[in-house]
PDB file of C-alpha atoms and ligand atoms in Angstrom:
ATOM      1  CA  MET A1070     -97.628-144.075-180.590  1.00 39.00           C
ATOM      2  CA  SER A1071     -96.614-140.860-179.665  1.00 45.00           C
ATOM      3  CA  MET A1072     -95.024-138.456-182.816  1.00 51.00           C
ATOM      4  CA  ARG A1073     -92.951-136.065-180.352  1.00 57.00           C
ATOM      5  CA  PRO A1074     -89.635-137.468-178.997  1.00 58.00           C
ATOM      6  CA  ALA A1075     -88.602-138.424-175.077  1.00 56.00           C
ATOM      7  CA  GLY A1076     -88.066-135.826-173.009  1.00 60.00           C
ATOM      8  CA  THR A1077     -90.558-133.655-174.500  1.00 65.00           C
ATOM      9  CA  GLY A1078     -94.275-132.845-174.942  1.00 61.00           C
ATOM     10  CA  PRO A1079     -96.880-131.984-172.033  1.00 65.00           C
ATOM     11  CA  GLY A1080     -95.671-133.762-168.897  1.00 73.00           C
ATOM     12  CA  ARG A1081     -92.108-134.000-169.211  1.00 85.00           C
ATOM     13  CA  PRO A1082     -89.821-133.024-166.176  1.00 93.00           C
ATOM     14  CA  LYS A1083     -89.490-129.106-164.848  1.00 97.00           C
ATOM     15  CA  THR A1084     -85.877-127.851-166.198  1.00 98.00           C
ATOM     16  CA  THR A1085     -84.287-125.992-163.532  1.00 98.00           C
ATOM     17  CA  VAL A1086     -81.106-124.070-163.800  1.00 98.00           C
ATOM     18  CA  LEU A1087     -79.371-126.948-162.098  1.00 97.00           C
ATOM     19  CA  THR A1088     -80.236-129.724-164.793  1.00 95.00           C
ATOM     20  CA  LEU A1089     -79.786-126.541-167.070  1.00 97.00           C
ATOM     21  CA  ALA A1090     -75.232-127.168-165.615  1.00 97.00           C
ATOM     22  CA  GLU A1091     -75.838-131.398-166.222  1.00 97.00           C
ATOM     23  CA  LYS A1092     -76.239-130.305-169.184  1.00 97.00           C
ATOM     24  CA  HIS A1093     -73.691-128.382-169.996  1.00 98.00           C
ATOM     25  CA  ASP A1094     -71.208-130.666-167.962  1.00 97.00           C
ATOM     26  CA  ARG A1095     -72.526-133.394-170.592  1.00 98.00           C
ATOM     27  CA  HIS A1096     -71.348-131.259-173.681  1.00 97.00           C
ATOM     28  CA  GLU A1097     -74.464-131.115-174.551  1.00 98.00           C
ATOM     29  CA  PRO A1098     -76.327-128.159-176.952  1.00 98.00           C
ATOM     30  CA  ILE A1099     -78.851-125.913-174.619  1.00 98.00           C
ATOM     31  CA  THR A1100     -81.987-124.628-176.570  1.00 98.00           C
ATOM     32  CA  MET A1101     -83.555-121.706-175.890  1.00 98.00           C
ATOM     33  CA  LEU A1102     -86.142-119.688-177.435  1.00 98.00           C
ATOM     34  CA  THR A1103     -87.979-116.768-176.689  1.00 98.00           C
ATOM     35  CA  ALA A1104     -92.330-116.649-176.216  1.00 98.00           C
ATOM     36  CA  TYR A1105     -94.660-113.811-175.766  1.00 98.00           C
ATOM     37  CA  ASP A1106     -98.132-115.556-175.415  1.00 98.00           C
ATOM     38  CA  PHE A1107     -99.807-117.887-174.360  1.00 98.00           C
ATOM     39  CA  PRO A1108     -99.770-120.410-177.615  1.00 98.00           C
ATOM     40  CA  THR A1109     -96.485-120.552-179.023  1.00 98.00           C
ATOM     41  CA  ALA A1110     -95.200-120.466-175.075  1.00 98.00           C
ATOM     42  CA  ARG A1111     -97.296-124.196-175.559  1.00 97.00           C
ATOM     43  CA  VAL A1112     -95.956-125.196-178.568  1.00 97.00           C
ATOM     44  CA  ALA A1113     -92.259-124.628-177.090  1.00 98.00           C
ATOM     45  CA  ASP A1114     -92.754-125.888-174.140  1.00 97.00           C
ATOM     46  CA  GLU A1115     -94.329-129.043-176.222  1.00 96.00           C
ATOM     47  CA  ALA A1116     -91.263-129.234-178.417  1.00 97.00           C
ATOM     48  CA  GLY A1117     -88.924-130.272-175.798  1.00 97.00           C
ATOM     49  CA  LEU A1118     -86.615-126.756-175.505  1.00 98.00           C
ATOM     50  CA  ASP A1119     -84.799-126.113-172.282  1.00 98.00           C
ATOM     51  CA  ALA A1120     -84.926-123.161-171.828  1.00 98.00           C
ATOM     52  CA  ILE A1121     -88.115-120.121-172.850  1.00 98.00           C
ATOM     53  CA  LEU A1122     -87.274-116.718-172.104  1.00 98.00           C
ATOM     54  CA  VAL A1123     -89.883-113.775-172.370  1.00 98.00           C
ATOM     55  CA  GLY A1124     -87.312-111.366-173.888  1.00 98.00           C
ATOM     56  CA  ASP A1125     -87.680-108.136-174.136  1.00 98.00           C
ATOM     57  CA  SER A1126     -87.729-108.246-177.651  1.00 97.00           C
ATOM     58  CA  LEU A1127     -91.334-108.447-176.552  1.00 98.00           C
ATOM     59  CA  ALA A1128     -91.389-104.524-178.015  1.00 98.00           C
ATOM     60  CA  MET A1129     -90.195-104.684-181.301  1.00 95.00           C
ATOM     61  CA  VAL A1130     -91.681-108.272-181.960  1.00 96.00           C
ATOM     62  CA  VAL A1131     -95.484-108.353-180.677  1.00 97.00           C
ATOM     63  CA  LEU A1132     -95.534-104.859-179.820  1.00 97.00           C
ATOM     64  CA  GLY A1133     -94.039-102.624-182.641  1.00 95.00           C
ATOM     65  CA  HIS A1134     -91.327-100.125-181.506  1.00 96.00           C
ATOM     66  CA  PRO A1135     -88.515 -99.468-183.187  1.00 93.00           C
ATOM     67  CA  ASN A1136     -86.235-100.831-180.173  1.00 95.00           C
ATOM     68  CA  THR A1137     -86.338-102.559-176.904  1.00 97.00           C
ATOM     69  CA  LEU A1138     -85.815 -99.378-174.651  1.00 97.00           C
ATOM     70  CA  ALA A1139     -89.948 -97.937-174.360  1.00 97.00           C
ATOM     71  CA  VAL A1140     -91.859-102.072-172.524  1.00 98.00           C
ATOM     72  CA  THR A1141     -92.082-101.996-169.328  1.00 98.00           C
ATOM     73  CA  MET A1142     -92.400-103.837-166.322  1.00 98.00           C
ATOM     74  CA  ASP A1143     -95.874-104.144-166.171  1.00 98.00           C
ATOM     75  CA  GLU A1144     -96.180-105.534-170.105  1.00 98.00           C
ATOM     76  CA  MET A1145     -93.047-107.752-169.760  1.00 98.00           C
ATOM     77  CA  LEU A1146     -95.203-109.414-166.338  1.00 98.00           C
ATOM     78  CA  HIS A1147     -98.289-109.278-168.091  1.00 98.00           C
ATOM     79  CA  HIS A1148     -97.001-111.448-170.664  1.00 98.00           C
ATOM     80  CA  ALA A1149     -94.851-113.992-168.788  1.00 98.00           C
ATOM     81  CA  ARG A1150     -97.727-114.682-166.612  1.00 98.00           C
ATOM     82  CA  ALA A1151     -99.706-116.137-169.906  1.00 98.00           C
ATOM     83  CA  VAL A1152     -96.165-117.991-171.143  1.00 98.00           C
ATOM     84  CA  SER A1153     -95.922-119.680-167.203  1.00 98.00           C
ATOM     85  CA  ARG A1154     -99.831-121.157-167.950  1.00 98.00           C
ATOM     86  CA  ALA A1155     -98.617-122.351-171.198  1.00 98.00           C
ATOM     87  CA  ALA A1156     -95.305-124.088-170.562  1.00 97.00           C
ATOM     88  CA  HIS A1157     -94.619-126.361-166.945  1.00 97.00           C
ATOM     89  CA  GLY A1158     -91.556-128.271-168.438  1.00 98.00           C
ATOM     90  CA  ALA A1159     -89.061-125.455-170.316  1.00 98.00           C
ATOM     91  CA  LEU A1160     -86.314-123.357-167.619  1.00 98.00           C
ATOM     92  CA  LEU A1161     -89.073-119.553-167.746  1.00 98.00           C
ATOM     93  CA  ILE A1162     -86.388-116.570-168.657  1.00 99.00           C
ATOM     94  CA  GLY A1163     -88.407-112.894-167.738  1.00 98.00           C
ATOM     95  CA  ASP A1164     -86.181-110.457-169.462  1.00 98.00           C
ATOM     96  CA  MET A1165     -86.458-107.236-167.216  1.00 98.00           C
ATOM     97  CA  PRO A1166     -86.632-104.378-169.007  1.00 98.00           C
ATOM     98  CA  PHE A1167     -84.740-100.958-169.866  1.00 98.00           C
ATOM     99  CA  MET A1168     -84.626 -99.073-166.347  1.00 98.00           C
ATOM    100  CA  SER A1169     -86.014-102.169-164.206  1.00 98.00           C
ATOM    101  CA  TYR A1170     -82.501-102.587-162.491  1.00 98.00           C
ATOM    102  CA  GLN A1171     -80.536-100.061-164.023  1.00 97.00           C
ATOM    103  CA  ALA A1172     -81.182 -97.254-160.981  1.00 97.00           C
ATOM    104  CA  ASP A1173     -80.234 -98.543-158.268  1.00 96.00           C
ATOM    105  CA  THR A1174     -79.949-101.939-157.134  1.00 98.00           C
ATOM    106  CA  ALA A1175     -82.710-102.004-154.497  1.00 98.00           C
ATOM    107  CA  GLU A1176     -84.942-101.512-156.986  1.00 98.00           C
ATOM    108  CA  ALA A1177     -83.706-103.677-159.239  1.00 98.00           C
ATOM    109  CA  VAL A1178     -83.964-107.271-156.576  1.00 98.00           C
ATOM    110  CA  ARG A1179     -87.216-105.598-156.151  1.00 98.00           C
ATOM    111  CA  ASN A1180     -88.252-106.041-159.974  1.00 98.00           C
ATOM    112  CA  ALA A1181     -86.711-109.423-159.805  1.00 98.00           C
ATOM    113  CA  GLY A1182     -88.180-111.056-157.582  1.00 98.00           C
ATOM    114  CA  ARG A1183     -91.956-109.811-159.462  1.00 98.00           C
ATOM    115  CA  PHE A1184     -90.618-111.519-162.276  1.00 98.00           C
ATOM    116  CA  LEU A1185     -90.505-115.328-159.961  1.00 98.00           C
ATOM    117  CA  GLN A1186     -94.121-113.460-157.179  1.00 98.00           C
ATOM    118  CA  GLU A1187     -95.985-112.286-160.111  1.00 98.00           C
ATOM    119  CA  ALA A1188     -95.691-114.377-162.912  1.00 98.00           C
ATOM    120  CA  ALA A1189     -94.407-117.681-162.057  1.00 98.00           C
ATOM    121  CA  MET A1190     -90.706-117.111-164.240  1.00 98.00           C
ATOM    122  CA  ASP A1191     -87.945-119.470-162.657  1.00 98.00           C
ATOM    123  CA  ALA A1192     -85.012-116.291-163.851  1.00 98.00           C
ATOM    124  CA  VAL A1193     -84.310-113.315-165.450  1.00 99.00           C
ATOM    125  CA  LYS A1194     -81.864-111.746-167.403  1.00 98.00           C
ATOM    126  CA  LEU A1195     -80.113-109.002-167.588  1.00 98.00           C
ATOM    127  CA  GLU A1196     -77.909-106.949-170.072  1.00 98.00           C
ATOM    128  CA  GLY A1197     -74.616-105.628-169.441  1.00 97.00           C
ATOM    129  CA  GLY A1198     -71.215-106.411-168.083  1.00 97.00           C
ATOM    130  CA  ARG A1199     -68.933-105.712-165.369  1.00 98.00           C
ATOM    131  CA  ARG A1200     -70.983-102.636-164.724  1.00 96.00           C
ATOM    132  CA  TYR A1201     -73.869-104.857-163.599  1.00 98.00           C
ATOM    133  CA  ALA A1202     -71.769-107.516-161.919  1.00 98.00           C
ATOM    134  CA  GLU A1203     -73.045-105.809-158.261  1.00 98.00           C
ATOM    135  CA  THR A1204     -76.460-105.875-159.398  1.00 98.00           C
ATOM    136  CA  ALA A1205     -76.182-109.000-160.393  1.00 98.00           C
ATOM    137  CA  ARG A1206     -75.264-110.454-157.856  1.00 98.00           C
ATOM    138  CA  ALA A1207     -77.635-108.846-155.485  1.00 98.00           C
ATOM    139  CA  ILE A1208     -80.168-110.362-157.210  1.00 98.00           C
ATOM    140  CA  VAL A1209     -78.295-113.798-156.872  1.00 98.00           C
ATOM    141  CA  GLY A1210     -78.216-113.331-153.397  1.00 98.00           C
ATOM    142  CA  ALA A1211     -81.955-112.300-153.026  1.00 98.00           C
ATOM    143  CA  GLY A1212     -82.199-115.812-154.009  1.00 98.00           C
ATOM    144  CA  ILE A1213     -83.035-115.538-158.416  1.00 98.00           C
ATOM    145  CA  PRO A1214     -81.547-117.285-161.042  1.00 98.00           C
ATOM    146  CA  VAL A1215     -79.693-114.069-162.657  1.00 98.00           C
ATOM    147  CA  HIS A1216     -78.930-115.538-166.628  1.00 98.00           C
ATOM    148  CA  GLY A1217     -76.078-112.682-168.019  1.00 98.00           C
ATOM    149  CA  HIS A1218     -76.565-110.790-171.367  1.00 98.00           C
ATOM    150  CA  ILE A1219     -73.003-109.527-173.187  1.00 98.00           C
ATOM    151  CA  GLY A1220     -72.257-108.427-176.644  1.00 97.00           C
ATOM    152  CA  LEU A1221     -74.319-106.265-178.157  1.00 96.00           C
ATOM    153  CA  THR A1222     -77.165-105.040-175.434  1.00 96.00           C
ATOM    154  CA  PRO A1223     -79.960-103.483-176.895  1.00 94.00           C
ATOM    155  CA  GLN A1224     -81.182-101.215-174.386  1.00 95.00           C
ATOM    156  CA  SER A1225     -78.006-100.292-175.471  1.00 93.00           C
ATOM    157  CA  VAL A1226     -78.266 -99.358-178.679  1.00 91.00           C
ATOM    158  CA  ASN A1227     -77.729 -95.541-178.430  1.00 92.00           C
ATOM    159  CA  ALA A1228     -74.886 -96.210-176.402  1.00 90.00           C
ATOM    160  CA  LEU A1229     -73.676 -98.323-178.592  1.00 92.00           C
ATOM    161  CA  GLY A1230     -74.688 -95.829-181.925  1.00 89.00           C
ATOM    162  CA  GLY A1231     -77.167 -99.035-183.882  1.00 89.00           C
ATOM    163  CA  PHE A1232     -76.845-102.838-183.809  1.00 89.00           C
ATOM    164  CA  ARG A1233     -73.496-103.478-184.225  1.00 91.00           C
ATOM    165  CA  VAL A1234     -71.911-106.456-183.039  1.00 94.00           C
ATOM    166  CA  GLN A1235     -69.327-106.327-181.168  1.00 94.00           C
ATOM    167  CA  GLY A1236     -65.568-107.524-179.770  1.00 96.00           C
ATOM    168  CA  ARG A1237     -63.954-107.146-182.991  1.00 96.00           C
ATOM    169  CA  SER A1238     -60.574-105.183-181.803  1.00 97.00           C
ATOM    170  CA  ALA A1239     -58.794-106.588-179.156  1.00 98.00           C
ATOM    171  CA  GLU A1240     -59.338-104.350-176.159  1.00 97.00           C
ATOM    172  CA  ALA A1241     -62.863-105.048-177.304  1.00 97.00           C
ATOM    173  CA  ALA A1242     -62.468-108.775-176.757  1.00 98.00           C
ATOM    174  CA  SER A1243     -60.678-108.588-174.139  1.00 98.00           C
ATOM    175  CA  GLU A1244     -63.590-105.830-172.527  1.00 97.00           C
ATOM    176  CA  LEU A1245     -65.618-108.782-173.391  1.00 98.00           C
ATOM    177  CA  LEU A1246     -64.031-111.264-171.642  1.00 98.00           C
ATOM    178  CA  ASP A1247     -63.412-110.019-169.000  1.00 98.00           C
ATOM    179  CA  ASP A1248     -67.385-108.817-168.986  1.00 98.00           C
ATOM    180  CA  ALA A1249     -67.729-112.808-168.562  1.00 98.00           C
ATOM    181  CA  LEU A1250     -65.557-113.731-166.220  1.00 98.00           C
ATOM    182  CA  ALA A1251     -67.437-110.507-163.848  1.00 98.00           C
ATOM    183  CA  LEU A1252     -70.738-112.224-164.793  1.00 98.00           C
ATOM    184  CA  GLU A1253     -70.262-115.316-163.312  1.00 98.00           C
ATOM    185  CA  ASP A1254     -68.267-115.046-160.532  1.00 98.00           C
ATOM    186  CA  ALA A1255     -71.359-113.218-159.269  1.00 98.00           C
ATOM    187  CA  GLY A1256     -73.558-115.584-159.474  1.00 98.00           C
ATOM    188  CA  CYS A1257     -74.739-115.377-162.731  1.00 98.00           C
ATOM    189  CA  PHE A1258     -75.977-119.481-164.051  1.00 98.00           C
ATOM    190  CA  ALA A1259     -75.408-118.694-167.941  1.00 98.00           C
ATOM    191  CA  LEU A1260     -74.578-115.642-170.062  1.00 98.00           C
ATOM    192  CA  VAL A1261     -75.867-114.862-173.885  1.00 98.00           C
ATOM    193  CA  LEU A1262     -73.130-113.590-175.848  1.00 98.00           C
ATOM    194  CA  GLU A1263     -75.319-111.862-178.825  1.00 98.00           C
ATOM    195  CA  SER A1264     -73.714-110.140-182.123  1.00 97.00           C
ATOM    196  CA  VAL A1265     -70.419-110.659-181.582  1.00 98.00           C
ATOM    197  CA  PRO A1266     -67.161-113.158-183.392  1.00 98.00           C
ATOM    198  CA  ASP A1267     -67.783-116.639-183.251  1.00 98.00           C
ATOM    199  CA  ARG A1268     -64.132-117.393-182.418  1.00 98.00           C
ATOM    200  CA  LEU A1269     -64.286-115.316-179.340  1.00 98.00           C
ATOM    201  CA  ALA A1270     -67.175-117.155-178.240  1.00 98.00           C
ATOM    202  CA  ALA A1271     -65.857-120.048-177.697  1.00 98.00           C
ATOM    203  CA  HIS A1272     -62.692-118.942-176.612  1.00 98.00           C
ATOM    204  CA  ILE A1273     -64.633-117.361-174.337  1.00 98.00           C
ATOM    205  CA  THR A1274     -67.123-120.838-173.302  1.00 98.00           C
ATOM    206  CA  GLU A1275     -63.632-122.179-173.308  1.00 98.00           C
ATOM    207  CA  ARG A1276     -63.042-119.707-170.695  1.00 98.00           C
ATOM    208  CA  LEU A1277     -66.154-120.016-168.114  1.00 98.00           C
ATOM    209  CA  HIS A1278     -67.772-122.562-165.845  1.00 98.00           C
ATOM    210  CA  ILE A1279     -71.410-121.341-166.977  1.00 98.00           C
ATOM    211  CA  PRO A1280     -73.069-122.000-169.757  1.00 98.00           C
ATOM    212  CA  THR A1281     -73.146-119.167-172.665  1.00 98.00           C
ATOM    213  CA  ILE A1282     -75.626-119.145-175.120  1.00 98.00           C
ATOM    214  CA  GLY A1283     -74.858-117.687-178.530  1.00 98.00           C
ATOM    215  CA  ILE A1284     -76.912-114.939-180.668  1.00 98.00           C
ATOM    216  CA  GLY A1285     -74.683-114.142-183.531  1.00 97.00           C
ATOM    217  CA  ALA A1286     -72.330-116.019-182.111  1.00 98.00           C
ATOM    218  CA  GLY A1287     -71.575-118.964-184.543  1.00 98.00           C
ATOM    219  CA  PRO A1288     -70.953-122.522-183.344  1.00 98.00           C
ATOM    220  CA  GLY A1289     -68.853-122.847-180.268  1.00 98.00           C
ATOM    221  CA  THR A1290     -70.466-121.579-177.520  1.00 98.00           C
ATOM    222  CA  SER A1291     -73.137-123.921-175.095  1.00 98.00           C
ATOM    223  CA  GLY A1292     -76.706-123.134-176.581  1.00 98.00           C
ATOM    224  CA  GLN A1293     -78.330-121.638-178.809  1.00 98.00           C
ATOM    225  CA  VAL A1294     -81.421-118.781-178.389  1.00 98.00           C
ATOM    226  CA  LEU A1295     -83.024-117.434-181.182  1.00 98.00           C
ATOM    227  CA  VAL A1296     -85.597-114.612-180.933  1.00 97.00           C
ATOM    228  CA  SER A1297     -88.781-116.757-181.634  1.00 97.00           C
ATOM    229  CA  HIS A1298     -90.588-114.381-184.740  1.00 96.00           C
ATOM    230  CA  ASP A1299     -87.181-114.309-186.874  1.00 95.00           C
ATOM    231  CA  LEU A1300     -87.342-118.061-186.752  1.00 96.00           C
ATOM    232  CA  LEU A1301     -90.759-118.532-188.129  1.00 96.00           C
ATOM    233  CA  GLY A1302     -90.357-115.322-190.215  1.00 94.00           C
ATOM    234  CA  LEU A1303     -93.357-112.835-188.835  1.00 93.00           C
ATOM    235  CA  TYR A1304     -90.785-109.927-187.910  1.00 87.00           C
ATOM    236  CA  ASP A1305     -91.327-107.612-191.026  1.00 79.00           C
ATOM    237  CA  GLY A1306     -88.348-105.154-189.651  1.00 70.00           C
ATOM    238  CA  ARG A1307     -85.546-106.446-191.174  1.00 72.00           C
ATOM    239  CA  SER A1308     -83.895-109.704-189.813  1.00 76.00           C
ATOM    240  CA  PRO A1309     -80.025-109.888-188.856  1.00 85.00           C
ATOM    241  CA  LYS A1310     -78.019-112.230-190.993  1.00 87.00           C
ATOM    242  CA  PHE A1311     -77.599-114.774-187.986  1.00 92.00           C
ATOM    243  CA  ALA A1312     -81.499-115.456-187.471  1.00 93.00           C
ATOM    244  CA  LYS A1313     -81.985-118.844-189.747  1.00 94.00           C
ATOM    245  CA  ARG A1314     -85.865-118.477-191.158  1.00 94.00           C
ATOM    246  CA  TYR A1315     -87.378-122.204-190.222  1.00 96.00           C
ATOM    247  CA  ALA A1316     -90.710-121.586-191.282  1.00 95.00           C
ATOM    248  CA  GLU A1317     -93.243-118.528-193.384  1.00 94.00           C
ATOM    249  CA  LEU A1318     -95.749-118.017-191.227  1.00 96.00           C
ATOM    250  CA  GLY A1319     -95.976-114.265-192.325  1.00 95.00           C
ATOM    251  CA  ASP A1320     -96.674-115.212-196.053  1.00 95.00           C
ATOM    252  CA  ALA A1321     -98.721-118.458-194.651  1.00 97.00           C
ATOM    253  CA  THR A1322    -101.082-116.244-192.051  1.00 97.00           C
ATOM    254  CA  ARG A1323    -101.493-113.544-194.771  1.00 97.00           C
ATOM    255  CA  ALA A1324    -102.313-115.670-196.999  1.00 98.00           C
ATOM    256  CA  ALA A1325    -105.167-117.975-194.412  1.00 98.00           C
ATOM    257  CA  PHE A1326    -105.808-113.997-193.727  1.00 98.00           C
ATOM    258  CA  GLN A1327    -106.968-113.339-197.146  1.00 98.00           C
ATOM    259  CA  ALA A1328    -108.307-116.488-198.473  1.00 98.00           C
ATOM    260  CA  PHE A1329    -111.578-116.390-194.827  1.00 98.00           C
ATOM    261  CA  ARG A1330    -111.683-112.446-196.202  1.00 98.00           C
ATOM    262  CA  ALA A1331    -112.357-113.668-200.303  1.00 98.00           C
ATOM    263  CA  ASP A1332    -114.220-116.883-198.807  1.00 98.00           C
ATOM    264  CA  VAL A1333    -116.674-114.211-196.546  1.00 98.00           C
ATOM    265  CA  GLU A1334    -117.306-111.894-200.091  1.00 98.00           C
ATOM    266  CA  ALA A1335    -118.289-114.315-201.639  1.00 98.00           C
ATOM    267  CA  ARG A1336    -120.224-115.508-199.017  1.00 97.00           C
ATOM    268  CA  ALA A1337    -118.957-119.462-199.284  1.00 97.00           C
ATOM    269  CA  PHE A1338    -118.082-119.697-195.913  1.00 97.00           C
ATOM    270  CA  PRO A1339    -119.842-120.444-193.451  1.00 96.00           C
ATOM    271  CA  ALA A1340    -121.065-123.539-195.105  1.00 95.00           C
ATOM    272  CA  ARG A1341    -123.153-125.542-193.819  1.00 94.00           C
ATOM    273  CA  GLU A1342    -120.122-127.794-191.730  1.00 95.00           C
ATOM    274  CA  HIS A1343    -119.869-124.919-189.926  1.00 95.00           C
ATOM    275  CA  SER A1344    -123.137-124.193-189.013  1.00 96.00           C
ATOM    276  CA  TYR A1345    -125.728-125.625-186.237  1.00 96.00           C
ATOM    277  CA  ALA A1346    -128.931-126.876-186.798  1.00 96.00           C
ATOM    278  CA  MET A1347    -131.412-126.912-185.211  1.00 97.00           C
ATOM    279  CA  PRO A1348    -134.468-129.990-185.099  1.00 98.00           C
ATOM    280  CA  ASP A1349    -138.164-128.278-187.460  1.00 97.00           C
ATOM    281  CA  ALA A1350    -139.913-129.551-185.110  1.00 97.00           C
ATOM    282  CA  GLU A1351    -138.607-126.773-182.747  1.00 97.00           C
ATOM    283  CA  TRP A1352    -137.530-124.452-185.083  1.00 95.00           C
ATOM    284  CA  GLU A1353    -141.809-124.363-185.720  1.00 94.00           C
ATOM    285  CA  ALA A1354    -142.442-123.550-181.808  1.00 92.00           C
ATOM    286  CA  PHE A1355    -140.502-121.192-182.293  1.00 93.00           C
ATOM    287  CA  LEU A1356    -142.235-119.297-185.424  1.00 90.00           C
ATOM    288  CA  GLY A1357    -145.535-120.591-183.799  1.00 90.00           C
ATOM    289  CA  ARG A1358    -144.661-118.379-180.892  1.00 90.00           C
ATOM    290  CA  GLN A1359    -143.921-115.406-182.675  1.00 85.00           C
ATOM    291  CA  ARG A1360    -147.595-114.372-183.614  1.00 72.00           C
ATOM    292  CA  ALA A1361    -148.361-110.981-183.317  1.00 63.00           C
ATOM    293  CA  PRO A1362    -150.817-110.428-180.730  1.00 64.00           C
ATOM    294  CA  THR A1363    -153.843-109.643-184.157  1.00 65.00           C
ATOM    295  CA  GLY A1364    -152.674-114.079-183.711  1.00 62.00           C
ATOM    296  CA  ARG A1365    -151.550-113.366-187.189  1.00 67.00           C
ATOM    297  CA  PRO A1366    -148.088-115.226-187.113  1.00 60.00           C
ATOM    298  CA  LEU A1367    -145.442-112.767-187.434  1.00 63.00           C
ATOM    299  CA  ARG A1368    -143.973-111.950-190.819  1.00 66.00           C
ATOM    300  CA  VAL A1369    -141.176-113.604-191.094  1.00 63.00           C
ATOM    301  CA  VAL A1370    -138.013-111.695-193.990  1.00 64.00           C
ATOM    302  CA  LYS A1371    -135.938-114.192-195.748  1.00 64.00           C
ATOM    303  CA  LYS A1372    -132.485-112.818-196.811  1.00 62.00           C
ATOM    304  CA  ARG A1373    -131.297-113.579-200.267  1.00 60.00           C
ATOM    305  CA  SER A1374    -128.739-116.549-199.786  1.00 53.00           C
TER     306      SER A1374
HETATM  307  O1  KIV B1887     -85.100-109.908-175.708  1.00 91.28           O
HETATM  308  C1  KIV B1887     -84.558-110.834-176.491  1.00 91.28           C
HETATM  309  O2  KIV B1887     -85.007-111.820-177.197  1.00 91.28           O
HETATM  310  C2  KIV B1887     -82.893-111.583-176.200  1.00 91.28           C
HETATM  311  C3  KIV B1887     -82.242-112.165-176.673  1.00 91.28           C
HETATM  312  C4  KIV B1887     -82.370-112.335-178.568  1.00 91.28           C
HETATM  313  C5  KIV B1887     -81.241-113.158-175.939  1.00 91.28           C
HETATM  314  O3  KIV B1887     -82.592-110.685-175.352  1.00 91.28           O
END
């Protein structure tokens, strides 16, 4: 009997932007996590997540940059391809990196298209509110589903003066609501709300018809997303307050690597069960072939055990 809940595991039906909208209409919470590689994407897909985001957080949690600005289109596509090879059920969203859509609309449409054409993503995500609504509209017009992202938009970390909560004043809250409405009007199928007060996130969610996916936005959004490295305890940098840890894989991995090193140094690994045997007769025949031109067997130097 399968240990997996219904609708999870290999071969589950493909999630599309329509199935996501239907789930939203039924008021069922939407689940999303980031993944950047084949094994993580496979596990996330088998766990039954609705969507997998190949986030530009890749820059920080995988590539070791201090923020998300340095990651390029080609790096994003490289990781997105690994994810789409593994995950066939979840909706796959490629995150448009810094400067792949900011400079001009035609370039934005072309780069969005690359995620679908070269990396088999189903949709793209971009950061920014009203200022990028027309860019989002143009990408949607090209037949590419767009996921918006407002609140703390890490690609604007320098303009925002750091990774800080957004929308805390009445004025900032009104601007965020206007951003959300503009993105919905532009045709976005969903919207990330990052690091905004919980009651503002709940209010924006009520005002929209499309689902909101919260990260540090409280329980009142239509769904939740986390950076998987935060959730798994794999990121050594400062984890945000909202990132609940479900595992300590960093500690577990370090312990496993130290145990391997200790075993090798103590000659405890590999043991017999990790080694391949050769039939005695074949071994003798092999040694027989190792005769020197004198006809005498070659001296086999025995290693210390
Ligand atoms: O890049 C990312 O991982 C994201 C999530 C935080 C939503 O944009």
